Coordinates of N, CA and C in Angstrom, one line a residue:
M1 N 119.6 98.3 123.2 CA 119.3 98.8 122.3 C 118.0 98.9 121.9
Q2 N 117.5 100.3 121.7 CA 116.1 100.6 120.9 C 116.2 100.9 119.6
G3 N 114.8 101.1 119.1 CA 114.8 101.4 117.6 C 113.5 100.9 117.4
F4 N 113.2 101.4 116.1 CA 111.9 100.8 115.2 C 111.9 100.1 114.1
L5 N 111.4 99.2 113.5 CA 111.7 98.5 112.4 C 111.3 99.3 111.2
D6 N 112.2 99.8 110.5 CA 112.1 100.7 109.1 C 111.5 100.2 108.0
H7 N 111.9 99.0 107.6 CA 111.2 98.2 106.5 C 111.4 96.8 106.3
I8 N 110.7 96.1 105.7 CA 110.9 94.7 105.3 C 111.0 95.1 103.5
V9 N 111.6 94.0 103.2 CA 111.6 93.8 101.8 C 111.2 92.5 101.1
L10 N 110.2 92.8 100.5 CA 109.5 91.4 99.6 C 110.1 91.3 98.3
N11 N 110.4 90.1 97.9 CA 110.9 90.0 96.7 C 109.5 89.6 95.7
I12 N 108.9 90.0 94.9 CA 108.2 89.7 94.2 C 108.1 89.8 92.9
E13 N 107.1 88.3 92.3 CA 106.9 88.3 91.1 C 106.1 89.2 90.0
H14 N 105.1 89.3 90.6 CA 103.7 90.0 89.9 C 103.4 91.3 90.6
D15 N 104.2 92.4 90.0 CA 103.9 93.6 90.8 C 102.6 93.9 90.6
E16 N 102.1 94.1 89.8 CA 100.8 94.8 89.8 C 99.7 93.9 90.7
T17 N 99.8 92.6 90.5 CA 99.4 91.9 91.5 C 99.5 92.1 92.9
I18 N 100.4 92.4 93.4 CA 101.1 92.4 94.9 C 100.6 93.7 95.2
I19 N 100.8 94.9 94.1 CA 100.4 96.3 94.6 C 99.0 96.5 95.0
D20 N 97.9 95.8 94.0 CA 96.6 95.6 94.4 C 96.3 94.9 95.6
F21 N 96.8 94.2 96.0 CA 96.6 93.1 97.5 C 96.9 94.2 98.6
Y22 N 97.8 94.8 98.5 CA 98.5 95.7 99.5 C 97.9 96.9 99.6
T23 N 97.3 97.6 98.7 CA 96.7 98.8 98.5 C 95.0 98.6 98.5
R24 N 94.5 97.6 97.9 CA 93.1 97.7 97.9 C 92.6 96.7 99.2
I25 N 93.4 95.6 99.4 CA 92.8 94.4 100.3 C 93.1 95.2 101.7
L26 N 94.5 95.0 102.0 CA 95.1 95.4 103.0 C 94.7 96.9 103.2
M27 N 94.9 97.7 102.6 CA 94.4 99.3 102.1 C 95.5 100.2 102.9
L28 N 96.9 99.4 102.6 CA 97.6 100.6 102.7 C 98.2 101.5 102.0
P29 N 98.7 102.5 102.3 CA 98.8 103.7 101.1 C 100.3 103.1 100.5
A30 N 100.0 103.3 99.2 CA 101.4 103.2 98.6 C 102.3 104.4 98.5
E31 N 103.8 104.4 98.3 CA 104.5 105.1 98.3 C 105.6 105.0 97.1
R32 N 105.7 106.0 96.1 CA 106.3 106.1 95.4 C 105.9 105.3 94.2
L33 N 104.6 104.6 94.1 CA 103.9 103.8 93.0 C 103.9 104.6 91.4
E34 N 103.4 106.0 91.5 CA 103.4 106.8 90.1 C 105.1 106.6 89.6
A35 N 106.1 106.9 90.3 CA 107.3 107.1 90.3 C 108.0 105.7 89.5
Y36 N 107.4 104.8 90.4 CA 107.9 103.2 90.0 C 107.4 103.2 88.7
R37 N 106.0 103.2 88.4 CA 105.3 102.9 86.9 C 105.9 103.9 85.9
A38 N 106.5 105.0 86.3 CA 107.1 105.7 85.2 C 108.5 105.4 85.1
G39 N 109.0 104.6 85.7 CA 110.5 104.1 85.8 C 111.4 105.0 86.1
E40 N 110.9 105.7 87.0 CA 111.7 106.7 88.1 C 112.5 106.2 88.9
V41 N 111.7 105.1 89.8 CA 112.4 104.8 91.0 C 112.6 103.1 90.7
P42 N 113.1 102.1 91.4 CA 113.3 100.9 91.1 C 112.4 100.2 91.6
F43 N 111.5 100.3 92.7 CA 110.6 99.6 93.2 C 109.5 100.6 94.1
P44 N 108.3 100.0 94.3 CA 107.3 101.0 95.1 C 107.4 99.9 96.4
S45 N 106.7 101.1 97.8 CA 106.7 100.6 98.9 C 105.3 100.8 99.2
V46 N 105.1 100.3 100.3 CA 103.6 100.2 101.0 C 103.9 100.8 102.4
R47 N 102.9 101.6 102.9 CA 103.6 102.1 104.5 C 102.6 101.7 105.4
I48 N 103.0 101.2 106.6 CA 102.6 100.4 107.5 C 102.3 101.5 108.6
N49 N 103.1 102.3 108.9 CA 102.9 103.4 109.7 C 103.9 104.4 109.7
Q50 N 104.3 105.4 110.5 CA 104.9 106.6 110.2 C 106.4 106.4 110.1
H51 N 106.9 104.9 110.8 CA 107.9 104.6 111.0 C 108.4 103.5 109.7
T52 N 107.8 102.9 109.3 CA 107.8 101.3 108.8 C 107.1 101.6 107.1
V53 N 107.8 100.8 106.2 CA 107.4 100.4 105.0 C 107.6 99.2 104.5
V54 N 106.6 98.5 103.6 CA 107.3 97.5 102.8 C 107.7 97.7 101.7
D55 N 108.9 97.0 101.5 CA 109.6 97.6 99.9 C 109.1 96.3 99.0
L56 N 108.5 96.5 97.9 CA 107.9 95.5 97.0 C 109.3 95.4 96.1
F57 N 110.3 94.5 96.1 CA 111.3 94.4 95.3 C 110.6 93.5 94.0
P58 N 110.8 94.2 92.7 CA 110.4 93.4 91.3 C 111.3 92.7 91.2
K59 N 111.0 91.6 90.2 CA 112.2 90.5 89.8 C 113.4 91.2 89.5
K60 N 113.2 91.8 88.7 CA 114.6 92.6 87.8 C 115.7 92.9 89.1
L61 N 115.0 93.0 90.1 CA 116.1 93.5 91.2 C 116.8 92.2 92.1
W62 N 115.9 91.0 91.9 CA 116.7 90.0 92.7 C 117.0 88.9 92.1
E63 N 116.4 88.5 91.0 CA 116.5 87.6 90.1 C 118.1 86.8 89.7
K64 N 119.0 87.8 89.8 CA 120.2 87.6 89.4 C 121.3 87.6 90.9
K65 N 120.3 87.7 91.8 CA 121.0 87.8 92.9 C 121.3 86.5 93.7
Q66 N 121.7 85.4 93.1 CA 122.1 84.0 93.4 C 122.1 83.9 95.1
S67 N 123.0 84.5 95.7 CA 123.3 84.4 97.1 C 122.3 84.9 97.7
A68 N 121.7 86.1 97.2 CA 120.2 86.3 98.1 C 119.4 85.5 98.0
G69 N 118.9 85.1 96.9 CA 117.7 84.2 96.4 C 116.2 85.1 97.0
K70 N 115.2 84.4 96.7 CA 113.9 84.7 96.9 C 113.9 85.4 98.4
G71 N 114.5 84.4 99.5 CA 114.4 84.7 100.5 C 113.3 83.9 101.1
F72 N 112.4 83.3 100.5 CA 110.8 82.9 101.1 C 111.4 81.9 102.5
S73 N 112.3 81.2 102.2 CA 112.6 80.2 103.6 C 113.0 81.0 104.4
N74 N 113.4 82.0 104.6 CA 114.1 82.7 105.7 C 112.9 83.6 106.6
L75 N 112.0 83.9 105.9 CA 110.8 84.8 106.5 C 109.5 84.1 106.6
N76 N 109.2 84.0 107.9 CA 108.2 82.8 108.4 C 106.9 83.6 108.2
H77 N 106.6 84.9 108.5 CA 105.7 85.8 108.2 C 106.1 87.2 109.1
F78 N 105.2 88.0 108.8 CA 105.2 89.4 109.3 C 104.2 89.6 110.1
C79 N 103.8 90.4 111.1 CA 102.6 91.0 111.7 C 102.3 92.4 112.0
L80 N 101.0 92.3 111.4 CA 100.7 93.9 111.7 C 99.6 93.8 112.8
S81 N 99.9 94.6 113.8 CA 99.5 95.0 115.0 C 97.9 96.2 114.4
L82 N 96.9 95.9 115.0 CA 96.0 96.8 114.8 C 94.8 96.9 115.8
N83 N 94.0 97.7 115.7 CA 93.1 98.0 117.0 C 91.7 97.0 116.2
K84 N 91.3 96.7 117.5 CA 90.1 95.8 117.0 C 89.0 95.8 116.0
K85 N 88.4 97.3 115.8 CA 87.4 97.3 114.5 C 88.4 97.5 113.3
D86 N 89.6 97.8 113.1 CA 90.2 97.6 111.8 C 90.6 96.2 111.7
W87 N 90.9 95.5 112.8 CA 91.1 94.0 112.5 C 89.8 93.4 112.2
E88 N 88.9 93.5 112.5 CA 87.3 93.0 112.1 C 87.0 93.4 110.6
D89 N 87.4 94.5 110.3 CA 87.0 95.5 108.9 C 88.3 94.6 108.1
L90 N 89.2 94.2 108.5 CA 90.3 93.7 107.4 C 89.9 92.1 107.4
H91 N 89.5 91.5 108.4 CA 89.0 90.3 108.2 C 87.8 89.9 107.6
G92 N 86.8 90.8 107.3 CA 85.9 91.0 106.3 C 86.3 91.2 105.1
R93 N 87.4 92.0 105.0 CA 87.9 92.3 103.4 C 88.2 91.0 102.9
L94 N 89.0 90.4 103.6 CA 89.8 89.3 103.4 C 88.7 88.1 102.9
R95 N 87.8 87.9 103.9 CA 86.5 87.0 103.5 C 85.7 87.3 102.1
D96 N 85.8 88.8 101.9 CA 84.9 89.3 100.7 C 85.7 89.1 99.6
H97 N 87.0 89.3 99.4 CA 88.0 88.7 98.4 C 88.4 87.3 98.5
K98 N 87.6 86.2 99.3 CA 88.1 85.0 99.3 C 89.6 84.5 99.6
T99 N 89.9 85.5 100.2 CA 91.7 85.1 100.5 C 91.4 84.3 101.7
A100 N 91.8 83.2 101.7 CA 92.2 82.2 102.9 C 92.6 82.4 104.0
I101 N 92.0 82.3 105.0 CA 92.3 82.4 106.5 C 93.1 80.8 107.1
R102 N 94.5 81.1 106.9 CA 95.3 80.0 107.2 C 95.0 79.5 108.7
E103 N 95.3 80.1 109.4 CA 94.7 79.8 111.2 C 94.4 81.1 111.9
G104 N 93.7 80.7 112.6 CA 93.0 81.7 113.3 C 91.2 81.8 113.6
P105 N 90.9 82.6 114.2 CA 91.2 83.5 115.2 C 92.0 82.6 116.4
V106 N 93.0 82.9 116.9 CA 94.0 82.5 117.7 C 94.5 83.1 118.8
Q107 N 94.9 82.8 119.7 CA 95.7 83.8 120.6 C 97.2 83.6 120.7
R108 N 97.9 84.4 120.3 CA 99.5 84.6 120.4 C 100.2 85.4 121.2
W109 N 101.3 85.3 121.3 CA 102.2 86.2 122.2 C 103.0 87.3 121.0
G110 N 102.8 88.5 121.6 CA 103.9 89.4 120.6 C 104.5 90.4 121.5
A111 N 104.7 91.5 120.8 CA 105.6 92.4 121.2 C 104.6 93.4 122.6
R112 N 103.8 93.2 122.5 CA 102.9 93.9 123.7 C 102.1 92.7 124.5
G113 N 102.3 91.4 124.3 CA 101.7 90.3 125.2 C 100.8 89.6 124.3
S114 N 99.9 89.2 125.0 CA 99.0 88.0 124.1 C 98.0 88.9 123.4
G115 N 97.7 88.4 122.5 CA 96.7 88.9 121.2 C 96.0 88.3 120.5
T116 N 94.7 88.7 119.9 CA 94.3 87.4 118.9 C 94.5 87.7 117.8
S117 N 95.2 86.7 116.7 CA 95.9 86.8 115.3 C 95.0 86.1 114.6
I118 N 95.1 86.6 113.1 CA 94.7 85.6 112.1 C 95.9 85.7 111.1
Y119 N 95.9 84.4 110.2 CA 97.1 84.1 109.6 C 96.6 84.1 108.2
F120 N 97.1 84.9 107.1 CA 96.7 84.8 105.7 C 97.9 85.1 104.7
A121 N 97.9 84.4 103.3 CA 98.9 84.9 102.7 C 98.7 86.1 101.7
D122 N 99.4 86.6 100.8 CA 99.2 87.6 99.8 C 99.5 86.5 98.8
P123 N 98.7 87.3 97.2 CA 98.8 86.5 96.3 C 100.4 85.4 95.7
E124 N 101.5 85.9 96.5 CA 102.7 85.2 96.2 C 103.2 84.3 97.2
G125 N 102.3 84.1 98.2 CA 102.6 83.1 99.3 C 103.1 83.8 100.8
N126 N 103.8 85.1 100.4 CA 104.0 85.8 101.9 C 103.0 85.7 102.9
V127 N 103.4 85.3 104.1 CA 102.3 85.0 105.0 C 102.4 86.2 106.0
I128 N 101.4 86.5 106.5 CA 100.9 87.7 107.0 C 99.9 87.7 108.2
E129 N 100.4 88.0 109.6 CA 99.6 88.0 110.7 C 99.0 89.3 110.9
A130 N 97.7 89.2 111.0 CA 97.3 90.5 111.7 C 96.5 90.3 113.0
R131 N 96.6 91.3 113.9 CA 96.3 90.7 115.3 C 95.8 91.8 116.1
F132 N 95.1 91.7 117.2 CA 94.9 93.2 118.0 C 95.1 92.6 119.6
Y133 N 95.4 93.7 120.1 CA 95.4 93.5 121.7 C 94.2 93.9 122.2
E134 N 93.3 93.3 122.8 CA 92.3 93.8 123.7 C 92.6 94.9 124.6
G135 N 92.0 96.0 124.4 CA 92.0 97.1 125.2 C 93.2 98.1 124.9
S136 N 93.8 97.8 123.4 CA 94.9 98.6 123.1 C 94.5 100.0 122.3
D137 N 94.8 100.9 122.3 CA 94.3 101.9 121.5 C 95.4 102.4 120.5
H138 N 96.2 101.7 120.4 CA 97.5 101.8 119.3 C 97.9 103.0 119.2
S139 N 99.0 103.9 120.0 CA 99.4 104.8 119.9 C 100.4 105.3 118.7
E140 N 101.3 104.2 118.3 CA 101.6 103.6 117.1 C 100.7 103.3 115.9
K141 N 100.1 104.6 115.3 CA 98.9 104.2 114.6 C 99.5 103.4 113.0
C142 N 99.1 102.3 112.9 CA 98.9 101.5 111.5 C 98.2 102.3 110.6
L143 N 98.7 102.2 109.3 CA 97.9 103.0 108.3 C 96.9 102.2 107.8
L144 N 96.5 101.0 108.2 CA 95.9 100.0 107.5 C 94.5 100.3 107.3
G145 N 93.8 100.2 106.3 CA 92.6 100.4 106.2 C 92.6 102.3 106.3
T146 N 93.3 103.1 106.1 CA 93.2 104.6 105.8 C 92.9 105.0 104.3

């Protein structure tokens, strides 16, 4: 079987804080943000690339679903693969915004082999890995920083 990762859902408590982090610090383009703020759609998203979004579920969508819970214990982290310049720019923005690097830079194995990674958390504790593969031009362009 082959396919693409379509979306990840993050259950969030403080929507504007998280939206700010993903759009201003990670610089991922928002999807449906104005419609969400106008109450026309139940949640906003941020776009990673042409195939993948991160859906940001506000508390009202998950707080009453006891069986699903917040899900933090099930998701260890997710990884954004970048080119080296975008990775360096992100590392600088995280430093400028005093976002702690939990680990790295370290070498880690991933979908394209070994790459250089840093780990950090968003304001609600979701751990994100950002990595680059040496010599990779990333034909699947991540929209981070655009």
